[in-house]
Coordinates of C-alpha atoms and ligand atoms in Angstrom, one line a residue:
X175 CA -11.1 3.3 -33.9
X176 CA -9.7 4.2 -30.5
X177 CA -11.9 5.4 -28.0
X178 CA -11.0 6.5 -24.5
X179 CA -12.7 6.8 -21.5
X180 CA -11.7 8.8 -18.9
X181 CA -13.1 11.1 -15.7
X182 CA -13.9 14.4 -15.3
X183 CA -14.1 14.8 -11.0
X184 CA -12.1 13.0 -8.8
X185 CA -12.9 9.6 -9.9
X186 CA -15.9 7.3 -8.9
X187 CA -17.7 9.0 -12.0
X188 CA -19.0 5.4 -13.1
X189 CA -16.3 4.8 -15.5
X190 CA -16.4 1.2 -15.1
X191 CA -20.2 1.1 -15.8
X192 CA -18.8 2.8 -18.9
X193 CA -16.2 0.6 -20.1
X194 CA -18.2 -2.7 -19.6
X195 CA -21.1 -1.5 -21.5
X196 CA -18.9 -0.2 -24.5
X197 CA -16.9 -3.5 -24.5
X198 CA -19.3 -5.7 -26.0
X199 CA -18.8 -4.2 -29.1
X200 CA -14.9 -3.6 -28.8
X201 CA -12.1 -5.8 -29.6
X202 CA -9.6 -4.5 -26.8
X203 CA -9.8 -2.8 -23.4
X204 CA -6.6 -1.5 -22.8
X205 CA -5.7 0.3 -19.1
X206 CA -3.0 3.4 -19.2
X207 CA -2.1 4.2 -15.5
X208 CA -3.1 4.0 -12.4
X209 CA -2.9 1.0 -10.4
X210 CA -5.0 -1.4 -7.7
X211 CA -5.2 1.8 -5.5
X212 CA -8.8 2.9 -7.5
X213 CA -11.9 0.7 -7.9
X214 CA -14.3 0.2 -10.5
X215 CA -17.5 -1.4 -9.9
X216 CA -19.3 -3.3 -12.3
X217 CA -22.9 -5.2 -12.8
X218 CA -23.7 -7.2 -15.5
X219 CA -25.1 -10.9 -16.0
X220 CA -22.1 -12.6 -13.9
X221 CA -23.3 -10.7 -10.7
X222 CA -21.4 -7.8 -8.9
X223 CA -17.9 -6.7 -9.5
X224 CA -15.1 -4.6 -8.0
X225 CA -12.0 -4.8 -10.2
X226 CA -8.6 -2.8 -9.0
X227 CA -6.3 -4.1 -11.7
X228 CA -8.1 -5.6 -14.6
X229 CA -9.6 -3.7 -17.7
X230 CA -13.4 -3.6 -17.4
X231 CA -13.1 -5.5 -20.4
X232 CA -12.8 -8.9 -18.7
X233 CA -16.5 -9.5 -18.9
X234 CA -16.4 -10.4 -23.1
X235 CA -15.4 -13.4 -24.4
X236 CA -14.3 -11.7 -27.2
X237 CA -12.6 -8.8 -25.8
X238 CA -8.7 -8.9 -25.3
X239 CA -8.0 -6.9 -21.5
X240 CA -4.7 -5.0 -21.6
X241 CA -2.3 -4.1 -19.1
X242 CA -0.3 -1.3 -20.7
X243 CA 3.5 0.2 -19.8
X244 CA 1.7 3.0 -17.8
X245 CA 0.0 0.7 -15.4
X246 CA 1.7 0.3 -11.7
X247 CA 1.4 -3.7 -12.3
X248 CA 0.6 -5.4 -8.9
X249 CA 1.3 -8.7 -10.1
X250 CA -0.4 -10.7 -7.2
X251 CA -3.3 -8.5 -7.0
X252 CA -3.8 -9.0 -10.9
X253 CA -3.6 -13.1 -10.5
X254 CA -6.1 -12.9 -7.5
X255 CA -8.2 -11.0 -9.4
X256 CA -8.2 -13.5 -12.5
X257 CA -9.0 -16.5 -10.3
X258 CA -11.6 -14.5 -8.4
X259 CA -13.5 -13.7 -11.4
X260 CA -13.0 -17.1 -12.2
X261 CA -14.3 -19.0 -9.6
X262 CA -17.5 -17.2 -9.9
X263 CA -18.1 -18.4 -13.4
X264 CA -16.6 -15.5 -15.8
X265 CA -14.5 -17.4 -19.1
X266 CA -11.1 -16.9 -18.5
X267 CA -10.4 -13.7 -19.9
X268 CA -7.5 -13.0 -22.8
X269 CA -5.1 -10.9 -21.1
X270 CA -2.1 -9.3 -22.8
X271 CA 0.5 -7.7 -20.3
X272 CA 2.9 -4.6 -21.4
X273 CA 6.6 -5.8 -21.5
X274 CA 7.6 -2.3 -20.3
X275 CA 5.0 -2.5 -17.6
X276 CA 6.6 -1.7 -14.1
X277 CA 6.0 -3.6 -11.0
X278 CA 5.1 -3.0 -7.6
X279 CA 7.5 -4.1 -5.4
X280 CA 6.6 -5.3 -2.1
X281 CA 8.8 -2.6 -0.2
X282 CA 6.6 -0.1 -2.3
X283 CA 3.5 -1.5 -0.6
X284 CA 5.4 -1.1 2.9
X285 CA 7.2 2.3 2.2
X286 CA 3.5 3.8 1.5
X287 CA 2.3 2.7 4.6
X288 CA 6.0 3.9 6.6
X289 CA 5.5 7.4 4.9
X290 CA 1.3 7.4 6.0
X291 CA 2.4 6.7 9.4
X292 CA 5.4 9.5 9.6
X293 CA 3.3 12.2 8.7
X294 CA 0.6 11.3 10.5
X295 CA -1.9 13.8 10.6
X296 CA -0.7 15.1 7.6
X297 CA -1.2 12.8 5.5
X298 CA -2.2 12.2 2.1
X299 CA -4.8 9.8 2.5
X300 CA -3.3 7.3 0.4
X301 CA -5.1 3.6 -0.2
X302 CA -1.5 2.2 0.6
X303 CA -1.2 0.1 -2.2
X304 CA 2.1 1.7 -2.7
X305 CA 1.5 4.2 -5.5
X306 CA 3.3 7.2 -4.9
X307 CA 6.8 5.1 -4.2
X308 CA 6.4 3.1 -7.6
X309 CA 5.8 5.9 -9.6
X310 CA 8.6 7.6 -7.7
X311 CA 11.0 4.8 -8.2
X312 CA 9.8 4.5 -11.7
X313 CA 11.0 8.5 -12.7
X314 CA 14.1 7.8 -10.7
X315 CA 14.8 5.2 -12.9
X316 CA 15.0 2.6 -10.3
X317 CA 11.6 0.9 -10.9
X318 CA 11.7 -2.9 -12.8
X319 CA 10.4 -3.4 -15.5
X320 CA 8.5 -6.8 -16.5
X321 CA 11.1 -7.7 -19.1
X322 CA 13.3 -7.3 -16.6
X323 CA 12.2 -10.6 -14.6
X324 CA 13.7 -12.5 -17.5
X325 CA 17.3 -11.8 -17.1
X326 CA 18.5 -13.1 -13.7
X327 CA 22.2 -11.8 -13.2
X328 CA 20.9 -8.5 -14.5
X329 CA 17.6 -8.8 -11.9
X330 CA 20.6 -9.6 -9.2
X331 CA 23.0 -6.7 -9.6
X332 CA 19.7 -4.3 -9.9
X333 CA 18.2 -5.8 -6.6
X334 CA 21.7 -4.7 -4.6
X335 CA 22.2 -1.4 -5.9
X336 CA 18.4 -0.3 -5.0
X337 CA 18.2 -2.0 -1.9
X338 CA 21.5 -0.1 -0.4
X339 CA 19.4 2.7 -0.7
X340 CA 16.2 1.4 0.3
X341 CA 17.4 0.1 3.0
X342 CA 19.3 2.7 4.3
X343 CA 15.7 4.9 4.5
X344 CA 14.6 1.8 6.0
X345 CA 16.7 1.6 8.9
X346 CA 16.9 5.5 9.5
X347 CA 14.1 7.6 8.7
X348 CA 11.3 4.6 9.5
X349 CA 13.1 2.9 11.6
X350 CA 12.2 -1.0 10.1
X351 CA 13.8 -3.9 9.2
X352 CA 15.9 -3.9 5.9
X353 CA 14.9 -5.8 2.8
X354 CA 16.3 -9.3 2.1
X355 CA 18.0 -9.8 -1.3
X356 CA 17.7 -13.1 -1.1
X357 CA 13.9 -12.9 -0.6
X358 CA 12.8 -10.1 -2.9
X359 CA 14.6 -11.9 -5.8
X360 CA 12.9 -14.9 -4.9
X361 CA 9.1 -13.1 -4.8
X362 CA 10.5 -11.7 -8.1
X363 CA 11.1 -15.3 -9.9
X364 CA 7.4 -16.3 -8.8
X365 CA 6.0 -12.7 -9.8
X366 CA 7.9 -13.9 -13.1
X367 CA 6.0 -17.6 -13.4
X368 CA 2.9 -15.6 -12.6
X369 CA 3.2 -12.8 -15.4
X370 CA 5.3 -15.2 -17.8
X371 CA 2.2 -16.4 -20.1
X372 CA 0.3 -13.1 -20.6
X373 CA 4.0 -10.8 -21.7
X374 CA 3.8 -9.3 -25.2
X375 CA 5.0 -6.6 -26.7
X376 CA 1.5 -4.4 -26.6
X377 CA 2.7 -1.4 -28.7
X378 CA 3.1 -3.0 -31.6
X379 CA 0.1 -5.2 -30.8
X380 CA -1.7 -2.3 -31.0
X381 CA 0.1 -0.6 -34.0
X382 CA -1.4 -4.0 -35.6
X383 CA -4.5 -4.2 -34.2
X384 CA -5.2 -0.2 -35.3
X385 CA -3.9 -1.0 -38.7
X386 CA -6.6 -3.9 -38.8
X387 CA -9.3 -1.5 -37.8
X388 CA -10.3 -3.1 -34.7
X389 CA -12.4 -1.4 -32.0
X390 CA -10.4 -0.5 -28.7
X391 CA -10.9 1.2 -25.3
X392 CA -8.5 3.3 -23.6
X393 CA -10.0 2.5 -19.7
X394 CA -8.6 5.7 -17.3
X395 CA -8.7 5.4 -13.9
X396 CA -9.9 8.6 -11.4
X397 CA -10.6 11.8 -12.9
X398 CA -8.8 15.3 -14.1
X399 CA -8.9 16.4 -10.4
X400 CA -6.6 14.2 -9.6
X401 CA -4.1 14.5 -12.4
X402 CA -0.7 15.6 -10.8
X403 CA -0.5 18.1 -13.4
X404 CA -4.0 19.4 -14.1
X405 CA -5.5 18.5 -10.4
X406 CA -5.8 19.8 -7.0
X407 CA -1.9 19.1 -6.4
X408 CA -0.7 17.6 -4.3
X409 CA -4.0 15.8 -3.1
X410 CA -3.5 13.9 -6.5
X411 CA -2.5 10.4 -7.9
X412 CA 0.6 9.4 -9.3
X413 CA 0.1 9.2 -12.7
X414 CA -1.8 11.0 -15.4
X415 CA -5.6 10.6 -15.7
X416 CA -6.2 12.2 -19.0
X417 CA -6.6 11.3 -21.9
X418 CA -4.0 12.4 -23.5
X419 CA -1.7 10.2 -21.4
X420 CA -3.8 6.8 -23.2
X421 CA -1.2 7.5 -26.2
X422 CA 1.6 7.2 -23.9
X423 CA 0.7 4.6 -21.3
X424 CA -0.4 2.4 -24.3
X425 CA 2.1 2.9 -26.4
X426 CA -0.2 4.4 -29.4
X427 CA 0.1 7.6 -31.6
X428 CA -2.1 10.5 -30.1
X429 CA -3.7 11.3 -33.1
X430 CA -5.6 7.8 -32.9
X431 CA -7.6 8.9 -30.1
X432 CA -10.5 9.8 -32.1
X433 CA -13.3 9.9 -29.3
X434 CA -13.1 10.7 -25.2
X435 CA -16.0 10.3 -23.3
X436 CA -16.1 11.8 -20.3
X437 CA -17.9 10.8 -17.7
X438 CA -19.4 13.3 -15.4
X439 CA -21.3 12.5 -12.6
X440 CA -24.7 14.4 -11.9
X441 CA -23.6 14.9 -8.2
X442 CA -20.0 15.2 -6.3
X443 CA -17.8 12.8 -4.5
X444 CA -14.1 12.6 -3.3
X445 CA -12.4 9.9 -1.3
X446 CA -9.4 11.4 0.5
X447 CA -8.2 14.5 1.7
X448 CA -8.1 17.6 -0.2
X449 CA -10.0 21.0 -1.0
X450 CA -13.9 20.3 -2.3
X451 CA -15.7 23.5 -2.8
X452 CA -19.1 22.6 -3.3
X453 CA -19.0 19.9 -0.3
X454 CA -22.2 19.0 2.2
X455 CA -22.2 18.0 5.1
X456 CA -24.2 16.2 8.4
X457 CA -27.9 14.6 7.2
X458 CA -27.8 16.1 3.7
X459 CA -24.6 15.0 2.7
X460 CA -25.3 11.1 4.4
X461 CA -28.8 10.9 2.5
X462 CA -27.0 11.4 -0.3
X463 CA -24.3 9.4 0.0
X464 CA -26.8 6.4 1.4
X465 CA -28.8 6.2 -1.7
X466 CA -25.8 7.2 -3.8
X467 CA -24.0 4.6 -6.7
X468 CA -25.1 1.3 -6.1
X469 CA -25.5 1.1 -2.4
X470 CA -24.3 3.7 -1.1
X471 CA -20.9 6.4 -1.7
X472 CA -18.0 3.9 -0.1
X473 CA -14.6 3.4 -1.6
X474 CA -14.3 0.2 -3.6
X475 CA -11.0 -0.4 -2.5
X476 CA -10.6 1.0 0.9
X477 CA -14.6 1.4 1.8
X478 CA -14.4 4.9 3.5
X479 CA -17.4 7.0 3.0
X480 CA -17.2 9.2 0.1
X481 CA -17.6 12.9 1.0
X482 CA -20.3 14.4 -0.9
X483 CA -20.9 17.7 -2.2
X484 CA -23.8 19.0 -5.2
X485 CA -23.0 19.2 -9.2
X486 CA -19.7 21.6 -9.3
X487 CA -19.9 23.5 -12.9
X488 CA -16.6 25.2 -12.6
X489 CA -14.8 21.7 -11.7
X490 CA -16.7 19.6 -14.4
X491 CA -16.2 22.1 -16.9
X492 CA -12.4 22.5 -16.5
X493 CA -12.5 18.6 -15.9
X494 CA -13.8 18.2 -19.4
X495 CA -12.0 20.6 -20.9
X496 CA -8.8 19.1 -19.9
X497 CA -9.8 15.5 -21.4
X498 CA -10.7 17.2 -24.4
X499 CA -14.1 15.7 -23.8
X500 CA -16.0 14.9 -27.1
X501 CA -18.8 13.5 -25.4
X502 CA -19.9 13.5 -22.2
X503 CA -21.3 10.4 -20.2
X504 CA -23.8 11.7 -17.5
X505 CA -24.0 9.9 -14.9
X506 CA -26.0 8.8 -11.7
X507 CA -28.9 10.3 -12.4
X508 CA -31.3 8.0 -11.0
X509 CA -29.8 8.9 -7.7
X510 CA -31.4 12.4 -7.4
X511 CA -34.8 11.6 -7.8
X512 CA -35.5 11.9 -4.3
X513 CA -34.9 15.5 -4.2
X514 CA -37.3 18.6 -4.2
X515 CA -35.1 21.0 -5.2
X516 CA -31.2 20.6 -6.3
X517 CA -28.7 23.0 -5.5
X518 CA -26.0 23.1 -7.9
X519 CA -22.5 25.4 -7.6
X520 CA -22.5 27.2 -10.8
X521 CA -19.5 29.2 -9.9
X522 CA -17.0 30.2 -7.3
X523 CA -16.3 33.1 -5.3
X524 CA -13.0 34.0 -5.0
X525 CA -11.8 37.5 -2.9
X526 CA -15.3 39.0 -3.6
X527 CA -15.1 37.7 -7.3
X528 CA -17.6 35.5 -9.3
X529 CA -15.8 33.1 -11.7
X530 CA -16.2 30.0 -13.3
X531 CA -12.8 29.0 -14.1
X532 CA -11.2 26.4 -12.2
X533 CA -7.8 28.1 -10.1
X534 CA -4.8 26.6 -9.1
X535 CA -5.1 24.7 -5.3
X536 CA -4.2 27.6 -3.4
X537 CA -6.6 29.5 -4.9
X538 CA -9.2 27.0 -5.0
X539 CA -8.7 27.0 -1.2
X540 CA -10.5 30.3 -0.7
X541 CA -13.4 29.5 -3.3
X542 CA -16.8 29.3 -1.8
X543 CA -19.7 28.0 -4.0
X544 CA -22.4 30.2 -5.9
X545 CA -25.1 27.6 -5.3
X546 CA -28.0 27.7 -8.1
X547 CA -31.4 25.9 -7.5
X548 CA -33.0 23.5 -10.1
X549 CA -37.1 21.6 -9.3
X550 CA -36.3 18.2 -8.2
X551 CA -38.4 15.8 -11.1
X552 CA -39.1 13.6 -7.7
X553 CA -39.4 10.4 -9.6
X554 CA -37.5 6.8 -10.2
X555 CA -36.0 7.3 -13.5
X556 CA -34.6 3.9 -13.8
X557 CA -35.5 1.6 -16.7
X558 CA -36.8 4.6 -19.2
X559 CA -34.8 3.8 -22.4
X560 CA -35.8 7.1 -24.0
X561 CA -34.6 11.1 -23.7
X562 CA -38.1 11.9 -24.7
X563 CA -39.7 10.1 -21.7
X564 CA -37.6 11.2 -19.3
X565 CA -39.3 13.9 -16.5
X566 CA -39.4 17.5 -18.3
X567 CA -37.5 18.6 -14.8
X568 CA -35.0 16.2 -15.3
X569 CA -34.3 16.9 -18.8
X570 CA -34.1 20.8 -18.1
X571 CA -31.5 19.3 -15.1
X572 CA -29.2 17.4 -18.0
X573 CA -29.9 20.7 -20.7
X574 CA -28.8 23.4 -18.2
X575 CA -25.8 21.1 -17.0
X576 CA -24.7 21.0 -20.8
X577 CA -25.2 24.2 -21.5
X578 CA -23.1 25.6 -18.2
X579 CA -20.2 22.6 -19.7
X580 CA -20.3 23.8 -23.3
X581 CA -19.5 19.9 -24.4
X582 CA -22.6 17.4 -25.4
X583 CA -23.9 14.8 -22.9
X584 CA -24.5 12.2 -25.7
X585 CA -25.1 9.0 -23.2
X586 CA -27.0 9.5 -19.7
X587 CA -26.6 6.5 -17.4
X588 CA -30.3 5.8 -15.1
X589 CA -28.5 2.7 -13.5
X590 CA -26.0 0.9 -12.4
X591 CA -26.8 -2.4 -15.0
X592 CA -25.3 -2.5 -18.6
X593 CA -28.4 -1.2 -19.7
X594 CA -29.2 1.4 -18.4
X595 CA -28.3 3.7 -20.6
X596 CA -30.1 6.8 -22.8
X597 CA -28.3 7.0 -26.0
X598 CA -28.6 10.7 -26.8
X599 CA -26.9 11.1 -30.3
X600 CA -23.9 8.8 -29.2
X601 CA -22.2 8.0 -32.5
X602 CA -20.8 4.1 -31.7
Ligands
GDP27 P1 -15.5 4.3 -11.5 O1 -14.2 4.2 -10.7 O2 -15.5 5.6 -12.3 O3 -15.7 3.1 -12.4 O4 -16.7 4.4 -10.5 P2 -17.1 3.4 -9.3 O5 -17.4 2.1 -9.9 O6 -16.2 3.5 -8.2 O7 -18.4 4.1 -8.8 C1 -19.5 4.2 -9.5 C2 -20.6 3.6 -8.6 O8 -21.9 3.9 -9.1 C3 -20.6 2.0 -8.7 O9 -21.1 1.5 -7.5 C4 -21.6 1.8 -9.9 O10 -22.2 0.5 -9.8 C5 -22.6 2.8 -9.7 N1 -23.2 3.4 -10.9 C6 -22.6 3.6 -12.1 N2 -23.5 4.2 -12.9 C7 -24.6 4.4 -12.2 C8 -25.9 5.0 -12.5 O11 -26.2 5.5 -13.5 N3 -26.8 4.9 -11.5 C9 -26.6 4.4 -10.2 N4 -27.5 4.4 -9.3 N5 -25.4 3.9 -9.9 C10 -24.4 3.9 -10.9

């Protein structure tokens, strides 16, 4: 069966928490998109883990970790992070690249950070990691695709015709040095020796490995909100974070995504720039984030401070709706057992008018949040194992969230570890 797993916010929802846990008893972890811009973190027996590139699958032995067509492939960045896990005692994982995977080019890396520092202010709040130009390059048909490293003369011609324009944006608009044809194609042949043993040809690998009934995980990166379709555009990624994008950036019929669990996170968080409606600020907002996650609310990748905000109903309900959510994964739970009372925004005025549909950015710019306020359970809720046990506050927290959703929390997560999980009707 195919499973994905996938965000409903803007990411940081604790999807890596999810993947790892659910990949000891599946076969493949595939990822679909994204690239090493997002971070998941991940604790289990090895220690404490941020991965950028590499399926949270990487942990099992008997897992095979993915890299599928939709995936900006940083191929350094994925070889650092195989020896890094490495060196701290992790088997070498099995890892199967996409053929039709793209790569990151270094000038992608370097154009992100250019266009960052031309607008300035205005920016997007990009990690840098050169996301927005790959995917660009990739719909302009001039991105490269793995398969690609392995025909030279063809890998030659290709280099000249993009760089003439490349470096023509290069030497007017940012005012840098050009690229060297010589150089890329050489950083391209060792990109090549790097990728060389994991190629394969993962759609049909899949088409087989679905026909033999094995388990596997579709791993998203970020959340809805940040789908340049279905997000708050164009505060967005670069590629899709729904679900319905696993069939695509995998290479696998849509119909075989027969679960998505979405993970939902009991509070709010954003890295980046963008509208946020139910957003707190000053001592409120830093308690939160200090004894939020594991550690505190900081990027994994870039370390800024995650702004913070209370539960959002409207955003989580649209952000599940969107997935196609048929279970939801609630999340981080633990976290607000400090609290007496916690606000949550169950809708959003717009022009004098209540609603609890989620509008279109501009739109969304003019919301202000309908706060509600729930009893605090005031307790540590980590290592209980069982709904039942669980504060009666708490569980009238988790009931009224569902209820506001309309999908069913089936797993709550009281922890960062593997374990610490309440299965609440989750069908495996
Ligand atoms: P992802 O990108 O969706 O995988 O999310 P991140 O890994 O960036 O952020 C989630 C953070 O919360 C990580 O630091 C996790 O270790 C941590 N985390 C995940 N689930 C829980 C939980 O239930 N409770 C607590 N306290 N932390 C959690």
């Amino acid at each position: 069966m195919v499973k994905a797993i996938v965000g409903a916010n803007w990411g940081d929802e604790g999807k890596g928490k999810i993947t790892d846990m659910l990949a000891q008893d599946s076969d493949i972890v595939v990822r679909f998109q994204g690239g090493a811009n997002a971070g998941h973190t991940i604790i289990n027996d090895y220690g404490k883990f941020a991965l950028h590139t590499l399926p949270s699958g990487v942990f099992n032995d008997n897992t095979v970790s993915i890299i599928g067509n939709g995936v900006a492939l940083n191929i350094p960045v994925l070889f650092d992070e195989i020896k890094s896990i490495e060196d701290r005692g992790v088997p070498a994982p099995k890892i199967l690249v996409s053929d039709r995977a793209q790569i990151v080019m270094p000038y992608h890396i370097l154009f992100d950070q250019y266009e960052e520092e031309r607008l300035g202010g205005k920016s997007f709040g990009s990690t840098k990691s050169g996301i927005a130009p790959f995917y660009s390059d990739k719909y302009a048909k001039i991105g490269f695709q793995v398969s690609e490293l392995f025909d030279e003369e063809y890998l030659r011609e290709k280099i000249a015709n993009v760089c003439e324009q490349k470096n023509v944006l290069l030497e007017h608009l940012y005012h840098k040095p050009a690229i060297d044809e010589e150089e890329l194609f050489q950083t391209l042949m060792e990109y090549k020796k790097m990728v060389e043993p994991y190629v394969c040809d993962v759609s049909t690998y899949l088409a087989n490995a679905i026909k033999e009934g094995k388990d596997i995980l579709l791993e998203g990166q970020l959340g809805t909100l940040k789908d340049p379709d279905h997000g708050i555009y164009p505060m967005v990624t670069s590629s899709s974070t729904l679900a319905a994008y696993g069939a695509i950036g995998a290479g696998i019929p849509p119909y075989e995504i027969k679960k998505v669990i979405t993970v939902v996170k009991a509070y709010s968080s954003a890295v980046g720039a963008g509208v946020f409606v139910s957003e707190i600020f000053g001592e409120e907002a830093d308690e939160l984030r200090r004894r939020g996650g594991d550690g505190g609310e900081f990027g994994a990748t870039t370390g800024r401070p995650r702004r913070m905000g209370w539960f959002d109903i409207p955003a989580s309900k649209y952000g599940c709706r969107l997935q196609g959510a048929t279970d939801v994964a609630f999340t981080v739970l633990d976290v607000l057992g400090y609290l007496d009372e916690i606000p949550v925004c169950v809708g959003y005025e717009i022009d004098g008018k209540v609603t609890t549909d989620f509008p279109t950015t501009r739109q969304l710019e003019k919301a202000k949040p309908v706060l509600e306020v729930l009893p605090g359970w005031k307790s540590d809720i980590r290592g209980i194992t069982k709904y039942e046990d669980l504060p009666e506050n708490c569980r009238k927290y988790i009931e009224f969230v569902e209820e506001r959703l309309g999908y069913p929390i089936t797993l709550i997560s009281n922890g960062p570890g593997r374990n610490e999980i309440i299965y609440r009707g989750f069908e495996k």
